[in-house]
Amino acid sequence: MMRKLRVALLGLADDGQHYLSAIGQDDLFELVAISDRNVNLSREISENTGIRSYEDNRSLIVELSHDGLDALFIALEPHESYEFVQLSAQSNIAVFHKAPFSRNISDARSLVDRFRTSSQPLVIARTLPSDLSWSVATALSEEVGQVQFAMAEVASVNNADGWRGDHVRAGGGVLLHGAYPQLDLLVSVMGVPEEAFAQCAKFGQAGDVLNYDTEDMATLSLRFSSHRLATLSAYRNAPISHSRIRWVGPDGVVETTAESFTVESSEHMAEDVASPFAKDDGISKAVHEFGVALSSGMKPASTGEDHLASMAVLEAAYLSSRTGAPESVSRFLSAD
């Protein structure tokens, strides 16, 4: 019988709760330690589960790296996790990080470079279904041909409270911390765009004095070529989070949400086609596939390097929102 992977979890709030559940229910893992800045929460979970609780993330990594820690799950925000991802690379510990994993392309490239010198991978969560038998890109190609136009809409329940309103810590607003999975999916399916043009704004009336400096609303236009385009619209402080993407190709239209894959064509009029969307907990699946890759010695999917293109698009988008003009994406991918 294959031994279980010894893992630890940093961050127990929000996504951390989903990670805690997914790891605990997966036979590939032995969760040996947890840590959270909310010490009372960490202690309560420790008392209920018997899992060792640390009050300091650095101490957890340093101590357990000497005891054979196989991987670290990180459910922290990028401004909280940066130094711990670096320390994990230095300690030769594999990392599975919630998305987004960085505030900007510079930090993202720095972390990816750290892991290039490590024998362990840096993996970023992608919770939309994709495996050896099914992927969004393949299914779209089968239904609509080559995607020529995509329209994404994202609503996030998050608001500008705390770190989300501080550009230095957050790195951005709803475009980064609300719409990243959808933007990443656009790039994964359609490739790296040539140009990005974005406009960002805050809620409020003219003359209002706001105590935060990240965007509440964003519109993003991506040009992949003279005949392939995509748009993304996002806003935060919504009553319920939701998202959808409409994919248009020569053979039809497909709409995807977190739960459905709906085809509209001459053969299928708004028909739900069988897909794993409604059958799978995306986080559990991503966590399990990470464990399979580590156990088998295979290269895992969705590495930090795979996400540099999406981070470059975001960097170009935020620059565009300041210059008022379309900006090249390749300039950020080719940066030293």
XYZ file of C-alpha atoms in Angstrom:
336
model
C 0.000 0.000 0.000
C 1.337 3.421 -0.977
C 2.204 5.618 1.993
C 0.137 8.697 2.594
C 1.594 12.096 1.781
C 2.360 14.138 4.878
C 0.876 17.611 4.335
C 0.087 20.811 6.228
C -2.414 23.609 5.649
C -1.880 27.352 6.058
C -5.138 29.309 6.267
C -8.388 27.962 7.689
C -10.913 30.640 6.720
C -13.008 30.786 3.538
C -11.233 28.594 0.955
C -9.222 27.072 3.774
C -12.339 25.340 5.048
C -12.847 23.687 1.658
C -9.199 22.647 1.571
C -9.439 21.232 5.100
C -12.432 19.125 4.082
C -10.937 17.983 0.766
C -7.625 16.935 2.337
C -9.328 15.184 5.237
C -11.549 13.113 2.936
C -8.755 12.073 0.565
C -6.915 8.825 1.336
C -3.776 10.127 -0.376
C -3.030 12.566 2.446
C -2.192 12.658 6.129
C -2.823 16.179 7.412
C -0.231 16.602 10.145
C -0.440 20.344 10.922
C -2.544 23.464 10.464
C -1.998 27.173 11.055
C -4.093 30.321 10.891
C -3.698 33.895 12.111
C -6.962 33.321 14.001
C -5.362 31.324 16.801
C -8.699 30.474 18.415
C -9.990 28.959 15.174
C -6.826 26.947 14.694
C -6.925 25.657 18.280
C -10.599 24.734 18.010
C -10.010 22.692 14.850
C -6.964 21.091 16.458
C -8.974 20.082 19.516
C -11.740 18.598 17.346
C -9.453 16.711 14.953
C -6.250 15.994 16.860
C -4.206 17.732 14.159
C -1.282 19.731 15.516
C -1.839 23.493 15.467
C 0.881 26.107 14.980
C 0.573 29.781 15.824
C 3.313 30.774 13.396
C 3.472 29.765 9.710
C 7.238 30.019 9.498
C 7.717 27.749 12.507
C 5.410 25.169 10.940
C 7.418 25.074 7.713
C 10.853 25.055 9.350
C 10.028 22.392 11.939
C 8.112 20.054 9.653
C 10.608 20.326 6.802
C 12.979 18.322 9.030
C 10.289 15.703 9.702
C 9.565 14.860 6.068
C 6.754 17.179 5.015
C 5.704 16.295 1.452
C 3.511 19.258 0.607
C 2.061 22.491 1.895
C -1.458 23.638 1.026
C -1.784 27.424 1.168
C -5.203 29.071 1.417
C -3.855 32.551 2.155
C -3.986 35.726 0.096
C -0.881 36.549 -1.980
C 0.300 39.363 0.292
C 0.182 36.959 3.246
C 1.764 33.943 1.588
C 4.672 35.275 -0.498
C 7.439 34.669 2.056
C 6.068 31.241 2.967
C 6.020 30.106 -0.661
C 9.642 31.228 -0.933
C 10.540 29.367 2.261
C 8.810 26.231 0.966
C 10.899 26.326 -2.205
C 14.025 26.755 -0.108
C 12.949 23.827 2.082
C 12.175 21.639 -0.966
C 8.481 21.296 -0.100
C 5.800 21.049 -2.796
C 3.147 23.782 -2.662
C -0.505 23.842 -3.690
C -1.711 27.468 -3.578
C -5.191 28.852 -4.039
C -5.655 31.236 -6.971
C -4.528 33.897 -7.469
C -1.108 33.124 -6.030
C 0.476 36.517 -6.673
C -0.308 40.235 -6.711
C 1.571 40.934 -9.938
C 3.718 39.381 -12.658
C 6.974 40.337 -10.933
C 6.109 38.448 -7.741
C 4.691 35.546 -9.771
C 7.857 35.200 -11.830
C 10.010 35.418 -8.704
C 8.133 32.528 -7.058
C 8.226 30.436 -10.232
C 11.978 31.012 -10.496
C 12.442 29.891 -6.874
C 10.773 26.573 -7.647
C 12.842 26.032 -10.787
C 15.772 25.407 -8.461
C 13.686 23.034 -6.322
C 12.855 19.411 -7.074
C 9.275 20.048 -5.950
C 6.425 21.747 -7.844
C 4.475 24.931 -7.236
C 0.860 24.230 -8.231
C -1.928 26.788 -8.475
C -5.533 25.701 -8.007
C -7.725 25.475 -11.068
C -11.107 24.296 -9.870
C -12.911 24.112 -13.211
C -12.940 20.523 -14.486
C -10.009 19.324 -16.576
C -8.568 15.829 -16.636
C -7.266 13.209 -19.032
C -10.750 12.381 -20.337
C -12.430 15.807 -20.460
C -11.448 19.440 -20.638
C -13.285 22.669 -21.316
C -11.063 23.421 -24.313
C -11.673 20.032 -25.942
C -15.410 20.135 -25.310
C -15.688 23.640 -26.724
C -13.763 22.679 -29.836
C -16.091 19.731 -30.414
C -19.203 21.885 -30.074
C -18.340 25.261 -31.635
C -15.080 24.744 -33.525
C -12.360 27.292 -32.838
C -13.619 29.869 -30.348
C -13.635 33.258 -32.053
C -15.424 35.347 -29.436
C -15.950 34.894 -25.702
C -17.950 36.998 -23.237
C -17.364 36.528 -19.507
C -19.444 38.041 -16.696
C -18.408 37.782 -13.045
C -20.098 38.984 -9.855
C -18.269 38.667 -6.531
C -19.677 39.013 -3.022
C -16.395 40.490 -1.773
C -16.174 44.195 -1.002
C -13.364 46.657 -0.320
C -13.061 45.943 3.403
C -9.596 45.398 4.873
C -6.777 44.355 2.575
C -9.044 44.275 -0.497
C -9.199 48.057 -0.471
C -5.435 48.545 -0.192
C -3.707 48.336 -3.566
C -0.276 47.752 -2.032
C -1.424 44.622 -0.235
C -4.087 43.446 -2.677
C -2.363 44.278 -5.955
C -5.750 44.934 -7.519
C -9.487 44.780 -6.980
C -12.256 42.704 -8.514
C -10.323 41.926 -11.699
C -7.615 40.093 -9.737
C -9.494 38.895 -6.659
C -12.890 38.234 -8.198
C -12.443 37.360 -11.862
C -9.074 35.574 -11.951
C -10.458 32.030 -12.544
C -12.555 33.217 -15.483
C -9.703 35.226 -17.007
C -7.374 32.267 -16.542
C -9.896 30.031 -18.318
C -10.137 32.479 -21.241
C -6.354 32.375 -21.614
C -6.215 28.585 -21.197
C -8.768 28.067 -23.978
C -7.930 30.889 -26.389
C -4.206 31.379 -25.794
C -2.237 34.498 -24.908
C -3.865 37.669 -26.289
C -1.851 40.223 -28.212
C -3.426 43.218 -26.460
C -5.460 44.021 -23.368
C -7.599 47.112 -22.851
C -9.237 47.684 -19.467
C -11.303 50.291 -17.701
C -11.705 50.201 -13.927
C -13.933 52.189 -11.581
C -15.223 52.376 -8.022
C -18.825 52.447 -6.876
C -20.121 55.836 -5.784
C -21.198 59.232 -7.031
C -19.090 62.066 -8.410
C -17.378 63.879 -5.567
C -17.554 60.953 -3.134
C -14.442 60.517 -1.001
C -13.663 56.813 -0.736
C -11.282 55.242 1.781
C -9.919 52.561 -0.562
C -7.973 52.488 -3.818
C -8.866 49.236 -5.622
C -11.513 48.844 -8.305
C -15.100 47.682 -7.709
C -15.910 47.338 -11.414
C -13.834 46.403 -14.429
C -14.321 45.791 -18.118
C -11.571 44.050 -20.060
C -11.236 43.596 -23.826
C -8.734 41.079 -25.175
C -7.587 40.913 -28.802
C -6.032 37.588 -29.744
C -5.854 38.303 -33.485
C -7.766 40.241 -36.119
C -10.590 37.693 -35.951
C -10.551 36.503 -32.299
C -11.719 38.599 -29.342
C -12.885 38.213 -25.730
C -14.476 40.483 -23.163
C -14.730 40.197 -19.388
C -16.951 42.304 -17.114
C -16.682 42.027 -13.331
C -18.057 43.738 -10.250
C -17.923 43.096 -6.528
C -20.211 43.582 -3.537
C -22.885 41.479 -5.236
C -25.532 39.740 -3.108
C -24.555 36.356 -4.590
C -21.390 35.342 -6.446
C -21.980 34.046 -9.951
C -20.244 33.858 -13.298
C -20.777 32.704 -16.840
C -18.883 32.660 -20.113
C -20.431 32.494 -23.571
C -18.128 30.962 -26.175
C -18.897 31.694 -29.829
C -17.509 29.722 -32.760
C -18.456 28.975 -36.355
C -20.470 25.904 -35.361
C -22.469 27.285 -32.452
C -22.477 28.859 -28.999
C -21.727 27.316 -25.607
C -22.433 28.899 -22.219
C -20.475 27.652 -19.216
C -21.106 28.358 -15.544
C -19.696 26.703 -12.435
C -22.374 24.001 -12.776
C -23.358 23.724 -16.428
C -22.245 23.355 -20.036
C -25.075 24.477 -22.323
C -24.914 24.187 -26.112
C -26.828 26.397 -28.534
C -26.578 25.407 -32.189
C -28.707 24.269 -35.110
C -28.505 20.728 -33.672
C -28.777 21.651 -29.964
C -31.086 24.452 -28.883
C -30.032 25.388 -25.339
C -29.347 21.761 -24.442
C -27.283 20.819 -21.409
C -24.541 18.476 -22.583
C -23.131 15.940 -20.145
C -20.096 17.337 -18.344
C -18.386 16.959 -14.954
C -19.393 20.490 -13.936
C -22.333 19.496 -11.755
C -20.838 16.204 -10.602
C -17.611 17.283 -9.006
C -16.359 19.476 -6.214
C -13.668 21.410 -8.078
C -11.417 21.902 -5.050
C -11.582 18.228 -4.058
C -10.731 17.174 -7.586
C -7.820 19.613 -7.888
C -6.458 18.559 -4.479
C -6.725 14.876 -5.399
C -5.002 15.309 -8.773
C -2.166 17.147 -7.014
C -1.761 14.182 -4.685
C -1.816 11.705 -7.574
C 0.939 13.636 -9.355
C 3.137 13.791 -6.239
C 2.618 10.101 -5.459
C 3.393 8.972 -8.999
C 6.272 11.339 -9.658
C 4.406 12.839 -12.629
C 4.513 16.532 -13.502
C 1.351 18.071 -12.042
C -1.026 20.225 -14.034
C -1.496 23.948 -13.427
C 1.990 24.857 -12.239
C 2.968 28.411 -11.393
C 4.672 28.660 -14.762
C 1.374 27.776 -16.456
C -0.194 30.830 -14.768
C 2.383 33.392 -15.887
C 0.377 34.115 -19.044
C -2.743 34.984 -17.051
C -0.701 37.157 -14.696
C 0.825 38.924 -17.701
C -2.667 39.653 -19.037
C -3.632 41.155 -15.681
C -0.475 43.267 -15.617
C -1.241 44.606 -19.109
C -4.868 45.211 -18.123
C -4.008 47.288 -15.065
C -1.453 49.275 -17.053
C -4.102 49.892 -19.709
C -6.537 51.161 -17.082
C -3.949 53.815 -16.197
C -2.824 54.776 -19.709
C -6.264 54.639 -21.344
C -4.866 52.661 -24.279
C -4.509 48.983 -25.260
C -1.312 47.439 -23.916
C 0.818 44.573 -25.206
C 0.725 41.358 -23.171
C 3.933 39.877 -24.608
C 6.060 42.649 -23.093
C 5.307 41.243 -19.647
C 5.831 37.632 -20.649
C 9.208 38.377 -22.186
C 10.457 40.520 -19.293
C 13.667 39.397 -17.639
